[in-house]
Coordinates of C-alpha atoms in Angstrom, one line a residue:
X1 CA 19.0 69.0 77.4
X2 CA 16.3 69.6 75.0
X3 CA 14.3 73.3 74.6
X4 CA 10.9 73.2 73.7
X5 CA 9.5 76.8 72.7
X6 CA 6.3 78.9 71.8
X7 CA 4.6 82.5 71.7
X8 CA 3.9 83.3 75.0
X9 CA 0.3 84.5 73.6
X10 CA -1.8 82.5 71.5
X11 CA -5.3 84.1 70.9
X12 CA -7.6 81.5 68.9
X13 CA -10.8 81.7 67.5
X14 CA -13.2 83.6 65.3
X15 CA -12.3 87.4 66.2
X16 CA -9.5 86.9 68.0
X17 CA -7.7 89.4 65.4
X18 CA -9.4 92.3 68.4
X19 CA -6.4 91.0 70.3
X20 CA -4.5 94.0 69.6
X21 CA -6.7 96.6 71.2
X22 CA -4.9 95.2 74.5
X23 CA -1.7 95.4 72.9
X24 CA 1.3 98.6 74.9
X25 CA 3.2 100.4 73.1
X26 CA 4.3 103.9 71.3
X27 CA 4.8 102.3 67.5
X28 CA 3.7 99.5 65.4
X29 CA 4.7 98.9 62.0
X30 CA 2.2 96.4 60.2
X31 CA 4.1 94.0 57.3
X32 CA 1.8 92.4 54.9
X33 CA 1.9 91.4 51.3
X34 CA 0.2 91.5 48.3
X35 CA -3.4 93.0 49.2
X36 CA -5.8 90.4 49.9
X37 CA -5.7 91.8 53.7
X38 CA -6.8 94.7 52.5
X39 CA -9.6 93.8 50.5
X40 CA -11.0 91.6 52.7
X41 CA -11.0 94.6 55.4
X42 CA -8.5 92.6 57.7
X43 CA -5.8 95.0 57.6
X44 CA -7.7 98.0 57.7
X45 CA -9.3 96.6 61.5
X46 CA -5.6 95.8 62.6
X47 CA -5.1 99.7 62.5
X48 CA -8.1 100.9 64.0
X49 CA -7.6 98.3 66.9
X50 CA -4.2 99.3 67.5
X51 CA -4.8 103.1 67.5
X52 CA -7.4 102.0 69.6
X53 CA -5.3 100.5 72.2
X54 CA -2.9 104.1 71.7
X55 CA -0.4 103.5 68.8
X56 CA 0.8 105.2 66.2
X57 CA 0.8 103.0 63.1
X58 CA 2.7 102.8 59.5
X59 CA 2.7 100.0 57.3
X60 CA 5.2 98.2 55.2
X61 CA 3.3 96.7 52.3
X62 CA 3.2 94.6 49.0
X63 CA 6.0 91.7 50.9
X64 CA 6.1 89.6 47.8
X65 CA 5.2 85.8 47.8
X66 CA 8.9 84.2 48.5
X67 CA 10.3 87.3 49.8
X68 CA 13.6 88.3 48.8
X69 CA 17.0 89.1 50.5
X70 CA 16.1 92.6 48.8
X71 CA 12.7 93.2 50.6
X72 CA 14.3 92.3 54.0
X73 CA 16.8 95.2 53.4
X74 CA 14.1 97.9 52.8
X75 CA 11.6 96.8 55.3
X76 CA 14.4 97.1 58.2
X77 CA 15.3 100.4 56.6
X78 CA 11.7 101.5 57.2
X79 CA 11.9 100.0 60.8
X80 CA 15.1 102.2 61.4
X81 CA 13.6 105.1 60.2
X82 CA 9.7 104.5 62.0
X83 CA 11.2 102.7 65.0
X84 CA 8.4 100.9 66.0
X85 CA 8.1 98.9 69.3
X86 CA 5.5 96.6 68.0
X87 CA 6.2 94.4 64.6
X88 CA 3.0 93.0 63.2
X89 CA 3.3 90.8 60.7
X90 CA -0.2 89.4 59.3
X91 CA -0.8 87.3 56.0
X92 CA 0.5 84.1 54.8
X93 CA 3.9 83.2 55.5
X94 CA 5.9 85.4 53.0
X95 CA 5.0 88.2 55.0
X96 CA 5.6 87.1 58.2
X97 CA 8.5 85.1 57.0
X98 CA 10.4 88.3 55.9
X99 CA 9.3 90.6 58.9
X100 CA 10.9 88.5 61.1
X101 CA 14.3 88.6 59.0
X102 CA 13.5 92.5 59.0
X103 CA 13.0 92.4 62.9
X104 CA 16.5 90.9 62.8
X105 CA 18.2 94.0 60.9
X106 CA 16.4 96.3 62.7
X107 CA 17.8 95.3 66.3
X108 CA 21.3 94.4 64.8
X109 CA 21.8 96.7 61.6
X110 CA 25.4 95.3 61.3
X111 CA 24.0 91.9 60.9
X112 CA 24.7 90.5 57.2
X113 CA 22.0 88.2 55.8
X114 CA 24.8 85.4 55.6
X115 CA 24.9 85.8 59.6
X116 CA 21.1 85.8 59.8
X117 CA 21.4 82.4 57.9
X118 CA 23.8 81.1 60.6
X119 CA 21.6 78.2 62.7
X120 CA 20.4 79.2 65.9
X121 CA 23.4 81.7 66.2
X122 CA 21.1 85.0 66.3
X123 CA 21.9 87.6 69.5
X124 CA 19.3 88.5 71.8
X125 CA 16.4 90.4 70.0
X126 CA 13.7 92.6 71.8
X127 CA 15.9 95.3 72.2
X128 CA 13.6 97.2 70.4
X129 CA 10.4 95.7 69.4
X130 CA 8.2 93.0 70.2
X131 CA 6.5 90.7 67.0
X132 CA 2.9 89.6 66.6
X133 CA 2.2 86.8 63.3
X134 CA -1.2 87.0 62.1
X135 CA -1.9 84.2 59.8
X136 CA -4.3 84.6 57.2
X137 CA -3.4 80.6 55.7
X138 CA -3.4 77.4 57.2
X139 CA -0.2 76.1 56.0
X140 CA 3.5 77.5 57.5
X141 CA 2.6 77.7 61.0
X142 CA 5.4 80.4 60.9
X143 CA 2.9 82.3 63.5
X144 CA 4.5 79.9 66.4
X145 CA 7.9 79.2 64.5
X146 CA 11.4 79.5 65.1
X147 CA 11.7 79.6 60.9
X148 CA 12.0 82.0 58.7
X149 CA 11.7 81.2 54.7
X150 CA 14.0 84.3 52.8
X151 CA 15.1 83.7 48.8
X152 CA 18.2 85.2 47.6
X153 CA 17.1 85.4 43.9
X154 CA 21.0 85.5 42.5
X155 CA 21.5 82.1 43.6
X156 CA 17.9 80.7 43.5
X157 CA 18.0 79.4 46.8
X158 CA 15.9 79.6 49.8
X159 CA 17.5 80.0 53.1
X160 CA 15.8 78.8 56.0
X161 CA 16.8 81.2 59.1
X162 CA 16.2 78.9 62.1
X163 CA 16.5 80.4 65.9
X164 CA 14.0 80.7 68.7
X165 CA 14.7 84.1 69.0
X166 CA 12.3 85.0 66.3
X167 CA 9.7 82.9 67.5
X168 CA 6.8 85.3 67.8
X169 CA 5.9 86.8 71.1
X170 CA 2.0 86.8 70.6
X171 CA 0.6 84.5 67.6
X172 CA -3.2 85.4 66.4
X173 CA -5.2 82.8 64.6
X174 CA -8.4 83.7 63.4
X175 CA -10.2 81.4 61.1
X176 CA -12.0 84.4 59.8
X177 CA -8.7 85.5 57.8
X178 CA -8.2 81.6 56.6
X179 CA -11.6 81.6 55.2
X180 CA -10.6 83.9 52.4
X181 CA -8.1 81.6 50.8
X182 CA -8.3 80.6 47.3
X183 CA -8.8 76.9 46.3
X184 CA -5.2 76.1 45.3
X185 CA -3.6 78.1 48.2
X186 CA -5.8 75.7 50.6
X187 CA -4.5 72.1 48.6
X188 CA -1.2 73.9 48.7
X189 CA -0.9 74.9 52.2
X190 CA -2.6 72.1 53.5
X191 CA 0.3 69.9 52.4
X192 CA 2.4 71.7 53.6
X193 CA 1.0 71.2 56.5
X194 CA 0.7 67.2 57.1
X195 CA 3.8 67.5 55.8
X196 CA 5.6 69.2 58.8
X197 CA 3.9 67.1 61.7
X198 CA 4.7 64.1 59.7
X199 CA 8.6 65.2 59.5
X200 CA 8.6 66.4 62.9
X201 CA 7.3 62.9 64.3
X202 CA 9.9 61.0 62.4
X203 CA 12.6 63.9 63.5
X204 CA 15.7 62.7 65.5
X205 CA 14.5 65.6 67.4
X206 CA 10.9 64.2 68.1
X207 CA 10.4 64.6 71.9
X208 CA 7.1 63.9 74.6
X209 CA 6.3 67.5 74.0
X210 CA 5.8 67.3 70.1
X211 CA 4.3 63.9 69.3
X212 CA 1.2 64.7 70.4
X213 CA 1.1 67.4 68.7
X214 CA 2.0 66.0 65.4
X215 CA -0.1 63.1 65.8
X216 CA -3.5 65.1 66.4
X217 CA -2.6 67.4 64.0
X218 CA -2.2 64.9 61.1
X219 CA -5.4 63.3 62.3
X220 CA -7.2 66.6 61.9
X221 CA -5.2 67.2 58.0
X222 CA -6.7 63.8 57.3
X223 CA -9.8 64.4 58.4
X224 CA -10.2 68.1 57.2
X225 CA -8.0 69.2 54.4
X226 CA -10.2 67.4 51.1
X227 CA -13.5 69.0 52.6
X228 CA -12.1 72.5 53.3
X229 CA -10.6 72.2 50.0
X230 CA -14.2 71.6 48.6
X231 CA -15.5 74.7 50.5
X232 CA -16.4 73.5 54.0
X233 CA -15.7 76.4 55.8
X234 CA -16.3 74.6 59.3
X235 CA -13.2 72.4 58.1
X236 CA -11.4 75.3 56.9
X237 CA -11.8 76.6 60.1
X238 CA -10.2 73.3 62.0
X239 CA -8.1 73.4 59.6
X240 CA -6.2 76.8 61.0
X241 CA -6.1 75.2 64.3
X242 CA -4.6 71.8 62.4
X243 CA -1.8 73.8 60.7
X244 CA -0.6 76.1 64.1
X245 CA -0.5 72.7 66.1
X246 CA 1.7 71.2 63.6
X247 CA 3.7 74.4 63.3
X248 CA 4.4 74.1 67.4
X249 CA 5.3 69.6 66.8
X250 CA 8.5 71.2 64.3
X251 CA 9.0 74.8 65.6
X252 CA 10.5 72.0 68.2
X253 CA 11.3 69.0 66.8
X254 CA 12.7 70.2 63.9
X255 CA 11.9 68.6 60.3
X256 CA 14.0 66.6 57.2
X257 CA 14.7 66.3 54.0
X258 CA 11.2 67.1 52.2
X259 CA 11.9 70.5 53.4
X260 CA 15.5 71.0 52.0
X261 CA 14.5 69.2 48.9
X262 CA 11.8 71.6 48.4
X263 CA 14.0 75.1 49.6
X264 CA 16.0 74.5 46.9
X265 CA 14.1 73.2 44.4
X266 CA 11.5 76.3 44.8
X267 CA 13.1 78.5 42.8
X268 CA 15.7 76.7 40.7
X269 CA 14.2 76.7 37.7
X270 CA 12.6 80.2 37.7
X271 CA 14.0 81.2 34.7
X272 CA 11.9 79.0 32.9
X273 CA 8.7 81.2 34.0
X274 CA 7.5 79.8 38.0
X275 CA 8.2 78.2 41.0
X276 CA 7.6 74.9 42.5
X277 CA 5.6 76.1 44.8
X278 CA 6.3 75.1 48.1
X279 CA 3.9 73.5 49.4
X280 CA 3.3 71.5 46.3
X281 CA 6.6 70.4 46.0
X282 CA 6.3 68.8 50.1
X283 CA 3.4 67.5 48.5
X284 CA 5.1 65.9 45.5
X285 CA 8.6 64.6 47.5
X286 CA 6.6 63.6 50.8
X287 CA 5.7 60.0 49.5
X288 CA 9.2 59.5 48.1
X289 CA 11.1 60.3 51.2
X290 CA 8.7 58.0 53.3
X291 CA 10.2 55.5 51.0
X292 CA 13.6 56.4 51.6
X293 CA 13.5 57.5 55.1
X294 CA 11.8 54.1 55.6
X295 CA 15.0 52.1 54.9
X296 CA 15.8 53.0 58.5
X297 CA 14.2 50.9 61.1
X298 CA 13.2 53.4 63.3
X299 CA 11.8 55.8 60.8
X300 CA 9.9 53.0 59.6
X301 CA 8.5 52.1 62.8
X302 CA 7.6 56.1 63.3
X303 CA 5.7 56.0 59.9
X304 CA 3.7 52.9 60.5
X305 CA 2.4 54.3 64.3
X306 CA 1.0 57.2 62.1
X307 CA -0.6 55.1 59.7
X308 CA -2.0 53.3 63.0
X309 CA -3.1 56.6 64.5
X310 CA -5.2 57.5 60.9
X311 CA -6.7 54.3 61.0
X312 CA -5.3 53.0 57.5
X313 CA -4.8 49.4 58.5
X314 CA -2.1 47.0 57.5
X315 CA -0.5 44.0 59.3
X316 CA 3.5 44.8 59.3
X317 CA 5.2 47.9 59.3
X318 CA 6.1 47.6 55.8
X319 CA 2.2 47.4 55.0
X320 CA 1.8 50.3 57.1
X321 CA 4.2 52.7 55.5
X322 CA 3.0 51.5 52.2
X323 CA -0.7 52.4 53.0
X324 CA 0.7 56.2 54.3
X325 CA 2.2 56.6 51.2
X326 CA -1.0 55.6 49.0
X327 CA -3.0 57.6 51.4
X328 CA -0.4 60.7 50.8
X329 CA -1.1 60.2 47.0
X330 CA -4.9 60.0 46.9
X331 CA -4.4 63.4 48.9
X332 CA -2.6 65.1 46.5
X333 CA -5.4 63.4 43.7
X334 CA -8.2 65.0 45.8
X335 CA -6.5 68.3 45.7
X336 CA -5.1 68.0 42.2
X337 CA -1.3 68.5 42.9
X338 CA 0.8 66.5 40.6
X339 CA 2.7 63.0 41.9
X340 CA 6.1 64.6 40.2
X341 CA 8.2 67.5 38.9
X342 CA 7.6 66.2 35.1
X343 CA 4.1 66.8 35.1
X344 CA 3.5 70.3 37.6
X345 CA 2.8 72.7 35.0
X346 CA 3.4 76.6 35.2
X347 CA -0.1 77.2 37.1
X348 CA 1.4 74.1 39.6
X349 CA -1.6 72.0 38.5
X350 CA -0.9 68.2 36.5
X351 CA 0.5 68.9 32.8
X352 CA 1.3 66.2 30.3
X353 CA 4.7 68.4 29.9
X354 CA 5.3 70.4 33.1
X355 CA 7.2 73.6 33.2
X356 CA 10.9 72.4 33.8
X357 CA 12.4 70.7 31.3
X358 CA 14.2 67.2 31.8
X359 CA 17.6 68.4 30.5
X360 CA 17.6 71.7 32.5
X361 CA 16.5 69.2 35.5
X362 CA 19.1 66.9 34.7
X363 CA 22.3 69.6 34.0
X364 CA 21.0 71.0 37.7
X365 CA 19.9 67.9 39.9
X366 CA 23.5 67.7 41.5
X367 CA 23.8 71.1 42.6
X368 CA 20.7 71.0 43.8
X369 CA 21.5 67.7 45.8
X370 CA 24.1 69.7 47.6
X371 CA 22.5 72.4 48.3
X372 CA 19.7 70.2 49.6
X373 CA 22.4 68.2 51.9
X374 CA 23.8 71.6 53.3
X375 CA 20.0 72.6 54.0
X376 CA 19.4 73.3 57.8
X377 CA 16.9 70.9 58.1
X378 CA 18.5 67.7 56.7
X379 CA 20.3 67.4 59.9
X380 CA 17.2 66.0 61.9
X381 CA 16.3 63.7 58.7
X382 CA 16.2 60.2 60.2
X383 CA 18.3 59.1 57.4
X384 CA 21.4 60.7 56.2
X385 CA 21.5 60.7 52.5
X386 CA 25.0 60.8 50.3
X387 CA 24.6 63.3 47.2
X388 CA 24.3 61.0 45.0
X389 CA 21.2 59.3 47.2
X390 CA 19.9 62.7 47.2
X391 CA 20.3 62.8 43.6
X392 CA 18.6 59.7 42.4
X393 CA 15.8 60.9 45.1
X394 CA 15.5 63.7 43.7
X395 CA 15.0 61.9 40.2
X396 CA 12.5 59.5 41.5
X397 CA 10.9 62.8 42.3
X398 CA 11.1 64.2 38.9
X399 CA 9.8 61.4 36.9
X400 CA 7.4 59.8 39.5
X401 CA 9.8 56.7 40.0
X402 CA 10.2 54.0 43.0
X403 CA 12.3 54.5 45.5
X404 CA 14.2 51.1 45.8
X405 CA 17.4 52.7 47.3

């Protein structure tokens, strides 16, 4: 038996955001991050239309971009203390990523991070609250996710926490809040993006329910994410629709290895002054686990069906899954994101001599590789690497290599 599970509310469209003037309740606490909702005059309309519709409101603000285990802690101390029976979370994913790891502590106080971290092993929540995502980039799909993204900063690793229960009850996505982005937030959450439906069609978990989804997503990515990137804001606007539908393909069907490669390469080198961001890292390791992932028969036959469905041509499956790759690559060209750790410099744009040095890379690479392999989404790769094939992947990832292996 198979579960397949989304909001039960998803309002779409330009103004959609007026959603929450039908909204019942007593309390709503509104998490967001660093201020852009606030300039833009977003956040400012989420309060008036929920004291519209009767509530009293606080909010929780300045969530940080990677939240930390820290942040959590704090924001569920201000839910204990406000008690709100609404959580809206509205932003990019770091907020809503670490409201819903707040909305955890809140209903279970007692509950340790390391228990949060335990997958799909949450109690019931909604003892207290329901949650509304509001999405302000086109990218995580954490909106209509069963994922949440949390870094504990002593260890430099992030922990995916992965359990329907903190699937949002009512996702928002309003293309007027995606409009707003910067240019390297939409390359970098775009990516992201493709990345996720392309991972959940090759999942072991792939099902009737989320190929479809993943397919017409990726066709939209293809079609969409260059021009938005360039300012189209007609694309940017598909473009929000693109990233929920592939949010809902592995909300379900789960994802792979790009994704544990790149939770624990995010922050491993910070003290060397930034992050791999995440979705330019998906964007840097996608190509080279199509490579490896393609070793499998199956997988490879997965690939070549999406290289079918974006018309790329090709006569045998290994054609196929070559031309994805190169099409992957020229992607990451149009949206200048580097091809490998090497060269992604400190502002995550191509450097001769990127921020992480080879010897610090090479001194961490197996850790890493373990971590990666303990990740909770390796499980649904369609190709179970060793640690030392996730170390020479991870290699071919850092200096741009093939992967023959």
């Amino acid at each position: 038996m198979a579960r397949f599970t989304l909001p039960r509310d998803l309002y779409h469209g330009k103004g959609s955001l007026e959603a929450l003037k039908t909204f019942e309740g007593k309390r709503a606490m509104i998490c967001v991050g660093g201020g852009s909702m606030k300039r833009f005059g977003f956040l400012d309309k989420a309060v008036e239309y929920l004291k519209e519709a009767g509530m009293e409101v606080e909010l929780f603000e300045g969530i940080e971009p990677d939240p930390s285990v820290e942040t959590v802690m704090r924001g569920a101390d201000a839910m204990l203390r406000f008690e709100p029976d609404w959580i809206i979370a509205m932003g990019g994913g770091s907020p809503i990523d670490a409201a819903k790891a707040m909305w955890i502590k809140y209903e279970y106080p007692e509950v340790t991070f390391e228990d949060m971290c335990k997958v799909f092993g949450l109690p019931k929540l909604r003892k207290k609250a329901h949650f509304c995502a509001i999405s302000s980039t086109s990218g995580t799909a954490t909106e209509v996710t069963a994922f949440s993204i949390i870094t504990d900063y002593s260890k430099g690793i992030k922990y995916p926490i992965a359990d329907f229960e903190i699937t949002p009850d009512v996702a928002i996505v309003d293309p007027d809040l995606a409009e707003t982005m910067p240019k390297k937030l939409v390359a970098h959450t775009g990516m992201d993006a493709i990345t996720h439906s392309i991972e959940a069609y090759v999942s072991t978990a792939n099902c009737d329910f989320t190929d479809p989804l993943a397919l017409h997503s990726i066709k939209m990515i293809q079609n969409d994410l260059v021009d938005s990137y360039n300012g189209d804001m007609d694309k940017r606007d598909s473009m929000h629709n693109a990233q929920c539908l592939a949010g809902m393909a592995f909300s379900n069907a789960l994802l792979g290895i790009v994704h544990s490669m790149a939770h624990k390469t995010g922050a491993a080198f910070a003290d060397f002054g930034a992050h791999i961001i995440h979705g330019a890292a998906n964007a840097i390791y996608l190509p080279k686990v199509i490579a490896f992932n393609a070793k499998d028969e199956t997988a490879a036959k997965r690939y070549a069906q999406i290289a079918d469905f974006m018309g790329l041509g090709g006569n045998t499956v290994e054609e196929k899954v070559q031309l994805l790759i190169e099409a992957l690559r020229k992607m990451n060209d149009d949206l200048n994101i580097p091809h490998c750790i090497r060269n992604y410099g400190t502002d995550s744009y191509p450097a001769e001599n990127g921020f992480v040095p080879e010897d610090a890379f090479l001194e961490r690479v197996h850790d890493i590789a373990v971590n990666a392999l303990a990740d909770a989404c390796t499980g649904s790769n369609p190709r179970q690497p060793s640690v030392e094939e996730m170390e020479k992947l991870l290699k071919c990832c850092y200096y741009d290599t093939e992967v023959d292996f």
